[in-house]
Structure formats: structure tokens, C-alpha cells
Coordinates of C-alpha atoms and ligand atoms in Angstrom, one line a residue:
X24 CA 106.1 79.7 149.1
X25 CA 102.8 78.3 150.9
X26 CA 99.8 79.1 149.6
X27 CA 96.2 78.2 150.6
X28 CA 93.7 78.3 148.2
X29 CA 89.6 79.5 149.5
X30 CA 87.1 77.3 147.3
X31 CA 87.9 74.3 145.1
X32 CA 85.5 75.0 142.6
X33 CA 86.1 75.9 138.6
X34 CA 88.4 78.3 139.3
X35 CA 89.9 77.6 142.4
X36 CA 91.0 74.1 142.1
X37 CA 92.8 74.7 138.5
X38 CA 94.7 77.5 140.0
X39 CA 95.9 75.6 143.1
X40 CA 97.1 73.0 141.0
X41 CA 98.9 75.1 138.7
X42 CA 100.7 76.5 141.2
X43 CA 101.2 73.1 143.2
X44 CA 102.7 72.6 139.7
X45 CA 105.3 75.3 139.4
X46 CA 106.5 73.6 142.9
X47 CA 104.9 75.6 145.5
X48 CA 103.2 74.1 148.6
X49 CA 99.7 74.7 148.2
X50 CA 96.8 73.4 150.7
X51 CA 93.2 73.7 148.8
X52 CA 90.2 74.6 151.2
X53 CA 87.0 73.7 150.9
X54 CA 83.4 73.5 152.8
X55 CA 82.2 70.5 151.0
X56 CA 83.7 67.6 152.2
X57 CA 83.2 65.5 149.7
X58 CA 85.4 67.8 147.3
X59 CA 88.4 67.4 150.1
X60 CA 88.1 63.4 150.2
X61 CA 88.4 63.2 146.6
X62 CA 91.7 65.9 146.3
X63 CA 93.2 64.1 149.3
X64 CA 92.6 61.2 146.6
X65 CA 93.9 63.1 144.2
X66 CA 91.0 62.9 142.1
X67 CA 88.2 65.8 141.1
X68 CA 84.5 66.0 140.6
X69 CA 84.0 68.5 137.9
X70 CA 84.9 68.2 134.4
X71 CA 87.8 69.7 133.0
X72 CA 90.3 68.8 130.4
X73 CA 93.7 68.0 131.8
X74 CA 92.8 68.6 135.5
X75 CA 92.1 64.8 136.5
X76 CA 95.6 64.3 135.4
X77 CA 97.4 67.8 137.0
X78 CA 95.6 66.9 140.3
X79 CA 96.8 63.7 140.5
X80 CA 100.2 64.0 139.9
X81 CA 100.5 67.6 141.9
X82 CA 98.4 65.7 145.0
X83 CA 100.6 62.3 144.6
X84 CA 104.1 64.5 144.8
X85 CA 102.6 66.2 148.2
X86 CA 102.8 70.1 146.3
X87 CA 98.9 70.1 147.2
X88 CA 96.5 68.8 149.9
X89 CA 93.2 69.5 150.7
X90 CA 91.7 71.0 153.9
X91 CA 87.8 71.7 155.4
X92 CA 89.8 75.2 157.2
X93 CA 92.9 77.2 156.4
X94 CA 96.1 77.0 157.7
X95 CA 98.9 79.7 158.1
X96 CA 100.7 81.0 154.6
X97 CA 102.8 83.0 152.7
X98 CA 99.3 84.0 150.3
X99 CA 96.3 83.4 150.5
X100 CA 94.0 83.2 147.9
X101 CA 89.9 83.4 147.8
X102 CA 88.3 82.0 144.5
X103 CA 85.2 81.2 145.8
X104 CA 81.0 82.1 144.1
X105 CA 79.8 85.2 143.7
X106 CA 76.6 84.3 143.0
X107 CA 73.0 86.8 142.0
X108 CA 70.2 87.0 143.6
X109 CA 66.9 86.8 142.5
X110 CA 66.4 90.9 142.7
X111 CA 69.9 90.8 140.9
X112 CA 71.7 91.9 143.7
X113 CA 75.6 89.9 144.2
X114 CA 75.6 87.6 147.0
X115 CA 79.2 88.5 148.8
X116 CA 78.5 85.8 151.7
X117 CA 81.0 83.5 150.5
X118 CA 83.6 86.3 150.0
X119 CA 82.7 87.7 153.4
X120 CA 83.0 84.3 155.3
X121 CA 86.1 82.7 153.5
X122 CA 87.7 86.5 154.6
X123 CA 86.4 85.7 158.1
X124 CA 87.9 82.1 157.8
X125 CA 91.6 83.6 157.3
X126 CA 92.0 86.2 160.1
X127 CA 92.9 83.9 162.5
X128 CA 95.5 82.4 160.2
X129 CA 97.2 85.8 159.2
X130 CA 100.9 87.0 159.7
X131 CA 103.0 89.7 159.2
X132 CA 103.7 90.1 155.2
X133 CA 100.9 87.3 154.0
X134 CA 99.5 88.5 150.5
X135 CA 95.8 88.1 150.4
X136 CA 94.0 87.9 146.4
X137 CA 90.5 88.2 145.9
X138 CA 90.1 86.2 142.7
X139 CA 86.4 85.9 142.5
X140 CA 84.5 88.4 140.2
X141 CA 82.9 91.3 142.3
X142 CA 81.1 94.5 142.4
X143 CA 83.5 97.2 142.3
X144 CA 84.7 98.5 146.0
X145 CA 84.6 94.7 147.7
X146 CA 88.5 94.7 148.4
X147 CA 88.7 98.3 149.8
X148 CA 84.9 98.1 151.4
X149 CA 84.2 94.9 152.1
X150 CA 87.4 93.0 153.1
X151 CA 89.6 95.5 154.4
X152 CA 87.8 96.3 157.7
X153 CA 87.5 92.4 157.8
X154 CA 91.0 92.1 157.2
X155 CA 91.9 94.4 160.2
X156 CA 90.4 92.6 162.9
X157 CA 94.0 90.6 162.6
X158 CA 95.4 93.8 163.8
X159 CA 98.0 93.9 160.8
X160 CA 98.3 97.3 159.1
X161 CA 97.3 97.0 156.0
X162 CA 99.4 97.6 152.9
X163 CA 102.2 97.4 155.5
X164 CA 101.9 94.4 157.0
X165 CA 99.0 92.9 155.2
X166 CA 99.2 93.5 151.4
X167 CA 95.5 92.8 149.9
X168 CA 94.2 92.9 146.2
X169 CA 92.2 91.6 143.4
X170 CA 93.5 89.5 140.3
X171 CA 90.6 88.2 138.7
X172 CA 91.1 85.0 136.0
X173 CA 89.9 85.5 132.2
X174 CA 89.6 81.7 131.5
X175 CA 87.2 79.7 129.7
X176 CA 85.5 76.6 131.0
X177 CA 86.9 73.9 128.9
X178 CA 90.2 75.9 128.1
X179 CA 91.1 76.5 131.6
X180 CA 94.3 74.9 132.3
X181 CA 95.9 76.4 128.9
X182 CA 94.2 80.1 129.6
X183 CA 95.4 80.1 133.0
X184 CA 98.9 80.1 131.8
X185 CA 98.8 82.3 128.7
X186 CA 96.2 84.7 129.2
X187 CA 97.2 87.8 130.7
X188 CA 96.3 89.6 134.2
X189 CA 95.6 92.4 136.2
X190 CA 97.5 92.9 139.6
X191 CA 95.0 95.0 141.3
X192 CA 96.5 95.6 144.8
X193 CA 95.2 98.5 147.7
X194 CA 98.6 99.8 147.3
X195 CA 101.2 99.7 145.0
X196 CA 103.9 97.3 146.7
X197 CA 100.7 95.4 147.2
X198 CA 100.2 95.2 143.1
X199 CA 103.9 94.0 142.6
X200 CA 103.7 91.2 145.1
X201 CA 100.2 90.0 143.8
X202 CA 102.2 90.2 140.5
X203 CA 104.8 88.7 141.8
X204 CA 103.1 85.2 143.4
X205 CA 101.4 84.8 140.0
X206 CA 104.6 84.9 138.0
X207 CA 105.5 81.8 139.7
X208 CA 103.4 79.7 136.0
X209 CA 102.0 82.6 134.3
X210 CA 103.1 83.0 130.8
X211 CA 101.1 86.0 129.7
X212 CA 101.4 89.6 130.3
X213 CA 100.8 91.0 134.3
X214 CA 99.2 94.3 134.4
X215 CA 100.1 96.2 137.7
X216 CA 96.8 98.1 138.7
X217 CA 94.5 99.2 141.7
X218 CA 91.7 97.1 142.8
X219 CA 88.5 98.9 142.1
X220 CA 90.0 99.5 138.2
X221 CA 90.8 95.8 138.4
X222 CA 87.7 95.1 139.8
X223 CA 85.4 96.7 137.3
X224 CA 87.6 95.4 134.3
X225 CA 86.9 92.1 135.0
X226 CA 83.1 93.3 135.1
X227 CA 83.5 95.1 131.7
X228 CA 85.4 92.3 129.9
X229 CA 82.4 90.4 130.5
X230 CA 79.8 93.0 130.3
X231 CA 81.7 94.1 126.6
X232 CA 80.8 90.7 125.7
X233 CA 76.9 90.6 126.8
X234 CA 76.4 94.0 124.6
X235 CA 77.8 92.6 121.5
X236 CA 75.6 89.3 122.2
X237 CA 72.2 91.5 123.1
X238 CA 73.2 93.9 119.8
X239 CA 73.5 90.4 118.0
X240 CA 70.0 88.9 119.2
X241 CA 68.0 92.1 118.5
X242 CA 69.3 91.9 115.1
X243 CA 67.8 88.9 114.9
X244 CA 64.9 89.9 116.4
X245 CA 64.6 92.9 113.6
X246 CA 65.7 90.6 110.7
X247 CA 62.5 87.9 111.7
X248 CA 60.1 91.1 110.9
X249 CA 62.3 92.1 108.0
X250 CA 62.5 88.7 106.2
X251 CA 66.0 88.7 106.3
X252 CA 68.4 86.0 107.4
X253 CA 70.8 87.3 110.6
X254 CA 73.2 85.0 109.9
X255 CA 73.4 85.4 106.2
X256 CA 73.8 89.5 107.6
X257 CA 75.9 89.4 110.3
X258 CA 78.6 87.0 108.3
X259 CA 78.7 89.4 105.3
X260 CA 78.7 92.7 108.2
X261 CA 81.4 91.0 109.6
X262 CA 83.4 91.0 106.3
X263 CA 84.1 94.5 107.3
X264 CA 87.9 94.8 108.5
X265 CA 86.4 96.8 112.0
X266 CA 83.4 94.8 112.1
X267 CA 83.0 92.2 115.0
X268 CA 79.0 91.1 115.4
X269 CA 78.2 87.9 117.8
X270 CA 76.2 85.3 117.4
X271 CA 72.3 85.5 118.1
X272 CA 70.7 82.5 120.3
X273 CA 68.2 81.3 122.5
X274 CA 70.0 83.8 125.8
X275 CA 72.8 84.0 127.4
X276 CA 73.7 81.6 130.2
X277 CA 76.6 80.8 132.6
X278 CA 77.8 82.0 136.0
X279 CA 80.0 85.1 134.3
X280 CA 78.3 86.7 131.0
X281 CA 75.2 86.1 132.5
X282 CA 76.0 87.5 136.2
X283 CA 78.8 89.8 135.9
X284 CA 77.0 93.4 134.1
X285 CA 74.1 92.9 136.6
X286 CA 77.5 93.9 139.5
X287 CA 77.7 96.8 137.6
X288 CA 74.1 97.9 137.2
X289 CA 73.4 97.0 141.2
X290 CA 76.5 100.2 141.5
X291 CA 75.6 102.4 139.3
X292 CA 71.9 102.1 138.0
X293 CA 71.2 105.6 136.8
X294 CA 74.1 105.4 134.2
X295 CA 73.9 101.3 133.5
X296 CA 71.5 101.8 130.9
X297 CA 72.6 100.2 128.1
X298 CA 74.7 97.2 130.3
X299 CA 71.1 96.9 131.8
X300 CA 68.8 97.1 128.6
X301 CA 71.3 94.3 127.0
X302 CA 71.3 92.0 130.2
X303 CA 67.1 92.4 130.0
X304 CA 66.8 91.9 126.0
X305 CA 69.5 88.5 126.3
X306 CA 67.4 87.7 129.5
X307 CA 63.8 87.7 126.8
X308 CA 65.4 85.3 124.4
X309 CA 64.0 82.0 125.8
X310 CA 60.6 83.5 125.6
X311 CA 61.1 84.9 121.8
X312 CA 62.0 81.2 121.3
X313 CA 59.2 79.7 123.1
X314 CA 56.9 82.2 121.0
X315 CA 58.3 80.8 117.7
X316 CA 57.8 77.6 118.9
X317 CA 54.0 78.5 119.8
X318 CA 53.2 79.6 116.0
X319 CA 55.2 76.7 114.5
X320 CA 52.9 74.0 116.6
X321 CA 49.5 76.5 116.1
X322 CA 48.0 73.5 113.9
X323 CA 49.0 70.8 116.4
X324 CA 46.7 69.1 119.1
X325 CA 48.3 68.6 122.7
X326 CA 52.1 69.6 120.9
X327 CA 55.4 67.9 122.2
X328 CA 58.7 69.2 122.0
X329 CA 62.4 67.5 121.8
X330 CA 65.0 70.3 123.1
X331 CA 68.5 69.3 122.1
X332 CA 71.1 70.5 124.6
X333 CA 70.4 72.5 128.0
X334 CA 74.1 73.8 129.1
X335 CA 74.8 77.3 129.0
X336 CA 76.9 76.6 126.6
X337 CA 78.5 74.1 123.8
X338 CA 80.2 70.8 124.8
X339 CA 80.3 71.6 128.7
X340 CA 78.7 70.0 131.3
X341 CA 77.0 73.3 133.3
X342 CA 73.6 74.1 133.1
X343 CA 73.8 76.9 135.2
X344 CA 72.1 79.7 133.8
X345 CA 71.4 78.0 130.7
X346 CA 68.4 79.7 128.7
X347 CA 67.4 76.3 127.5
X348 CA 66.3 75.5 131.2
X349 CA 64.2 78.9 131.4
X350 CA 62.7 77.9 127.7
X351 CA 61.5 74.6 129.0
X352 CA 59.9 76.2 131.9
X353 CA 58.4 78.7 129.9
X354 CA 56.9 75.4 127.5
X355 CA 55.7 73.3 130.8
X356 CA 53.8 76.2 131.8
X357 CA 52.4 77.0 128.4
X358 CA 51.3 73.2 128.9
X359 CA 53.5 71.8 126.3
X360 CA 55.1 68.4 126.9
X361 CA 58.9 69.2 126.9
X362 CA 61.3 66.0 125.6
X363 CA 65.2 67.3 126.6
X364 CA 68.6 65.1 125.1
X365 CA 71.6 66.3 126.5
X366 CA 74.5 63.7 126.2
X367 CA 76.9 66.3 128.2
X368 CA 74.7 66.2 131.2
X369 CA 74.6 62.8 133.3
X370 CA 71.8 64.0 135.8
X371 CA 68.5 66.1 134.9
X372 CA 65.1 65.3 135.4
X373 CA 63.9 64.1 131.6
X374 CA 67.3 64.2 130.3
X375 CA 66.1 61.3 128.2
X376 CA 69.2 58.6 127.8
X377 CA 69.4 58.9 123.9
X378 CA 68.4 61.2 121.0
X379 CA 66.1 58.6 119.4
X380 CA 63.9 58.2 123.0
X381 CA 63.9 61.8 123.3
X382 CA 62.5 62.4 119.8
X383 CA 59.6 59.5 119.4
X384 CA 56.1 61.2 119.5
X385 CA 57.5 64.7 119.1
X386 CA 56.5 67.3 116.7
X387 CA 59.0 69.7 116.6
X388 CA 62.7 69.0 117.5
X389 CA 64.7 72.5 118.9
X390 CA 68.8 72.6 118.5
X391 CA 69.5 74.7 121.5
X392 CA 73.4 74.1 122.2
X393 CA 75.4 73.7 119.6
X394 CA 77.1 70.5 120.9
X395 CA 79.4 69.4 118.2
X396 CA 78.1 65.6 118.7
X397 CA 74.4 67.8 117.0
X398 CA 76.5 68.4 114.2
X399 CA 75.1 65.5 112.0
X400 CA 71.7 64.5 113.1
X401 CA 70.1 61.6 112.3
X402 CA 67.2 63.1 110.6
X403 CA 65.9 60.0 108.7
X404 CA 66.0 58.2 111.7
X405 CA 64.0 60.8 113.4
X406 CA 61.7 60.9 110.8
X407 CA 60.3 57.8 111.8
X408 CA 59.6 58.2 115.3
X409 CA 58.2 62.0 115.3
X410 CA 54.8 62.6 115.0
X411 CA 55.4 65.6 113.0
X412 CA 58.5 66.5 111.3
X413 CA 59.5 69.7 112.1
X414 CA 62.6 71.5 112.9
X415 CA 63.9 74.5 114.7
X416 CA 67.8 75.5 114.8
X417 CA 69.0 78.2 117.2
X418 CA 72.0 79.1 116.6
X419 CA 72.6 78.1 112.1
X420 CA 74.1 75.2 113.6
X421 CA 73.2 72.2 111.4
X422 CA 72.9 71.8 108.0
X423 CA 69.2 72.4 107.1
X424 CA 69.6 70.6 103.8
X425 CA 70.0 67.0 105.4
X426 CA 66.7 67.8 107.6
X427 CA 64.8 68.8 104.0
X428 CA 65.6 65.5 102.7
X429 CA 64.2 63.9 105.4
X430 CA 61.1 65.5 104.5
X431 CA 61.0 68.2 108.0
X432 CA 59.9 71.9 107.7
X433 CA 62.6 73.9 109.0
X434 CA 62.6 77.1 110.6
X435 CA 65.4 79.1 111.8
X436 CA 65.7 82.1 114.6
X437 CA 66.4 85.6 113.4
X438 CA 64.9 84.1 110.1
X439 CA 61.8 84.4 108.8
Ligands
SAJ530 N1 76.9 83.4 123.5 C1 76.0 83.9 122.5 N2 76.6 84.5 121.4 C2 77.9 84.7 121.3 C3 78.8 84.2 122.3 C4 78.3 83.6 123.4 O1 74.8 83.7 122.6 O2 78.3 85.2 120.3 C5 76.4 82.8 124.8 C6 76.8 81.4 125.0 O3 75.9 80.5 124.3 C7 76.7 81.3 126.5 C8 77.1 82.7 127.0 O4 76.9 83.5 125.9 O5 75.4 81.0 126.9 C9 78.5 82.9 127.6 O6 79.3 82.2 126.7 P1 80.9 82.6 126.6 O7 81.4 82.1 125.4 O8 81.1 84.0 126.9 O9 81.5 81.7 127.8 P2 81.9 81.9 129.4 O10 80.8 82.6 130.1 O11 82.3 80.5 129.8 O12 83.3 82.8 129.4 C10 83.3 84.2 129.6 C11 84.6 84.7 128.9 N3 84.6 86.1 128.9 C12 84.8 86.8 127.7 O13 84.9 86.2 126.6 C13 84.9 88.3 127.8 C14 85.8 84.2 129.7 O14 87.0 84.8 129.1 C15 85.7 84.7 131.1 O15 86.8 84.3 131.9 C16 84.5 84.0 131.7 O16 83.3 84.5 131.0 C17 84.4 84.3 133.2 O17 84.7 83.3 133.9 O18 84.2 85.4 133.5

């Protein structure tokens, strides 16, 4: 089976290796040239564990190549951004020009799979009529559908195989060969569907998951006016056998948690309430964070600040998103001088090259990504270099008791 793969980006280029892997021939196309040299190299430029490795050996064995435009195909496959606008609209024009890019290329029986998360009604509204300018009827001739991944960024290659799926064709012969193409290295459970319910699960997996984490923060929120420690509340709520809090933080960040309920709300905004009240109360996070930092640094004469970690989340290398980078803005404009350390992040403006540098002259240092390399902090070390030692954890990360040794003041979000 020959399968070409639309957009070599997180997604894309994991699942064109996997199935270069389970022996099919698989040519990977991209805009960005610089991603095709490197897979015609068989190398990669993101991180990802185990992928260097699988794209080596899948691109040395000739299973996959890498191409700037698509060729013909039994499947083809269309993992590329769906990205938000500033007025929180979804920007289809990758999905709408990688459909383009395929007409020409289509045949009688080819399988195309929208992969990338959308708003509900972008296989059946968007792409079909795109899809019938190659004069193929579809669900006949052309079989069209959405199987959206579930992976997470770190976890991908494993995730990819285990999780499970939804086949969410136009039609139902459509479903079972969607199902059918991905049973080729996936392990897990494939759910035969339609596309607009597989469409919106995908958005309500991930919209599920900013709830719980808005419900979580305005806990903490409530908890900081009632003198009561979140954590402490939501570990002992969570002792319940039905119980299943999250974890408060500084906002939610990424290209999915972050993205994915605002799809919903641009659809449906009269009965999106509580998808788009939890989006906006994650979304004021970094500025309930900045305001603690404000009243912890009253008492303190042109204040500087160390921020410890700005990806979206821990022990990756993506910043997109992140709510560290909107609490830094927020600081700057406030007319605080902003330190940042982030060892997982080789290029950003002020990402200082070690925690020590970042720290020396600053008078409050903020844990905002739990990197597990933050897990032990130096604190008598920083001791030294700060001008005042204070301390600010969000997200009950690191042991407070080392930093009280060290003589800091410690504060803690969603605790007074
Ligand atoms: N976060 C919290 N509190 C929590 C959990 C997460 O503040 O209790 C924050 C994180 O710090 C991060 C953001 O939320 O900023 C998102 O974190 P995440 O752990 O949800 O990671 P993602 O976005 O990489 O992965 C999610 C996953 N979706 C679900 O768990 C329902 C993953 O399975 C999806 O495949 C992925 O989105 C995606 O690509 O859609």
C-alpha cells in the first residue's frame, strides 16, 4: 500500500514512519524544505523520543521518502496545523490547500484521512466539494474521513500504537477502509464512526480536559481568599473513589488543550458556555500570577524576576502557547525586569544559559514548568546571588522545606 503523508510536523512525521515501519511505502510531504532535506537524510528537526532512530532506519530501508508535492497513492493522509486566530477563529488554510495539493494526484478507490483536529463539518463542508473537482464520486470512488490521533508529545511513538481510534468516514465503507489502513501498526481498539461525531470527539476529549483544568484553577483561585491550601484539597478530594480534580497552574498552553474548545465555541457559541467560560478563566491565569508576583515585590525598588521554565508544558521543548510567555509579557509591561532559565529550550531571547546567571540580582525566583531537572534546586547557591530571597512555586512542585533553609520566603499559588 502507498501512502503519502500532508505535513511532517509532530504528528505527521511519527505517523508516516510508523507506517513506513509496518512495511508500507510511504512518501512524506512537506512545504518547508529544510524538513525534506533532513528526512531524505533520514534525520528530523524536532524532538521526540525514538523518532531520530525510526526515521533513520524506515528512510535508510527506502519504506519512506520525502517530497516538496504529492505523488499518486493508495491513501492519502493530511496531518497538517490547524492553527487559532487572534479572534479565536480556526485557520483551515493549511487543510484547504494540502486538499487542493491532492486533486490532481487522485484515483479511483484512493482513501483520503483528515488527521488534523478541526471544527466539526470540515470533512463534509469543507473538503468534499474540494475533493470533487477530481470528478470521482465520492464514497464510491473517493472514500474520505477523519481519524484524529490522541497522542502526547513526548509519548508519541508508544501512543500511536496503543491508544485507540476513531474511523470517522462520510460513509460507512469509507469508516472500514480508514479502519482498515490504520490496522496496518495499530494495537489499540478502532472505533468505526462518522466524521462530524469523530470530529467533535477529538474536540471534546480535549475540551473534557480544559474544564477539569479551569474547575482546578478557580479552586485555587477560591482557596487563596479562603486561606486554604488547593493542593492539600484537591489531593484529599481526590481520595474519593469518583473523584478526579486536576492540577491548578499558571494557564494552560499548547497547540491542543489550549486551541481545541475555542473549535467548538466558534460553532456553537450560544450553548458553549461553560467550554468558553473555562477556556477564558485558564486564559487569566498568567495575569493571577503576575498579580501575586506584584504584592510579593510591593516592598521592592525597580523588582527583578527569574522565571524557571517557559514550555507549555513539563520536559518538552514547545513553547507554543505556553502561559509562562504571556506572564513575562504581562511583567515587561508592568516594567519588571524579567530573568527566564529554560534548559529544554535552545533558542529564546533571555533564555539565560544556566540557572545561576539567570538568578544573580533577582528578588523573587517563579517555578513555572515543572521540569523534573527543577526538582532539586540549588537554593543555597541561589541564596547568594539574589538580591532578595524569595520564592514562588506554581504548580507544589518543589520541596518548599529545602528553600526555608536557605533562608527564602515562600509562597505558593492557590495558597495563601
Ligand atoms: N495542565 C494543567 N493542569 C493539569 C493538566 C495539564 O495546568 O492538570 C496544563 C499543562 O501544563 C499544559 C496544558 O495543560 O500547559 C496541556 O497539557 P496536556 O497534559 O493536556 O498535554 P497535551 O496538550 O500535550 O496533550 C493533550 C492530550 N489530551 C488529553 O489528555 C485529553 C493528548 O492526549 C492529546 O492527543 C493532545 O492534547 C492533542 O494533540 O490533542
Amino acid at each position: 500500500m502507498k501512502i503519502c503523508v500532508i505535513g511532517l510536523g509532530y504528528i505527521g512525521l511519527p505517523t508516516a514512519s510508523m507506517f513506513a515501519s509496518a512495511g508500507c511505502e510511504v512518501v512524506g510531504v512537506d512545504k518547508n524544505p529544510k524538513v525534506i532535506d533532513a528526512l531524505n537524510k533520514g534525520e528530523i528537526i524536532i524532538e521526540e523520543k525514538g523518532l531520530a532512530e525510526l526515521v533513520s532506519k524506515v528512510v535508510k530501508d527506502k519504506f519512506l521518502r520525502g517530497s516538496l508535492v504529492p505523488e499518486e497513492a493508495d491513501v492519502f493522509i493530511i496531518t497538517v496545523p490547524t492553527p487559532i486566530t487572534t479572534q479565536k477563529k480556526a485557520d483551515m488554510s493549511y487543510v484547504i490547500s494540502a486538499t487542493e495539493s491532492i486533486v490532481p494526484y487522485l484515483r479511483k478507490g484512493n482513501l483520503v484521512i483528515l488527521e488534523s483536529t478541526s471544527p466539526v463539518g470540515t470533512v463534509d463542508e469543507l473538503m468534499i466539494p474540494i475533493l470533487e473537482k477530481s470528478a470521482l464520486k465520492i464514497g464510491e470512488e473517493l472514500f474520505v474521513g477523519h481519524s484524529p490521533e490522541r497522542v502526547i508529545p513526548g509519548q508519541i511513538l508508544k501512543e500511536l500504537v496503543f491508544n485507540s481510534r476513531l474511523a470517522g468516514g462520510i460513509n460507512p465503507i469509507s469508516s472500514e477502509k480508514i479502519a482498515k489502513v490504520y490496522k496496518t501498526f495499530v494495537k489499540g481498539e478502532i472505533y468505526l464512526t462518522d466524521s462530524r461525531t469523530a470530529e467533535l470527539c477529538k474536540l471534546a476529549e480535549n475540551t473534557y480536559r480544559d474544564v477539569n483544568i479551569a474547575f482546578a484553577n478557580e479552586l485555587a483561585k477560591i482557596c487563596e481568599d479562603l486561606n486554604i491550601n488547593v493542593w492539600e484539597a484537591i489531593e484529599l478530594c481526590n481520595k474519593h473513589p469518583r473523584v478526579n480534580i486536576h492540577q491548578p497552574g499558571p494557564g494552560v498552553g499548547g497547540h491542543c488543550i489550549a486551541v481545541d474548545p475555542w473549535f467548538i465555541v466558534e460553532k456553537q457559541p450560544d450553548n458553549a458556555k461553560i467550554i468558553e467560560l473555562s477556556r477564558k478563566t485558564n486564559d487569566s491565569m498568567p495575569s493571577f500570577v503576575a498579580d501575586r508576583i506584584k504584592r510579593i515585590l510591593s516592598t521592592i525598588n525597580s523588582p527583578k524576576v527569574t522565571i524557571l521554565g517557559i514550555t507549555y508544558k513539563p520536559d518538552v521543548d514547545d513553547i507554543r502557547e505556553s502561559p509562562l510567555i504571556y506572564l513575562i509579557d504581562i511583567l515587561k509591561k508592568d516594567g519588571i525586569k524579567v530573568s527566564i532559565y529554560d534548559p529544554h529550550v535552545e533558542k529564546y531571547d533571555g533564555n539565560a544559559t544556566d540557572l545561576i546567571t539567570a538568578a544573580t540580582g533577582s528578588d523573587l525566583l517563579v517555578l513555572g514548568v515543572h521540569h523534573g531537572s527543577f526538582k532539586e534546586l540549588p537554593f543555597h547557591k541561589l541564596a547568594e546571588v539574589m538580591r532578595h530571597k524569595n520564592f514562588l512555586d506554581t504548580r507544589n512542585f518543589v520541596s518548599l522545606s529545602d528553600a526555608k533553609d536557605a533562608g527564602f520566603s515562600c509562597y505558593l499559588l492557590g495558597n495563601n
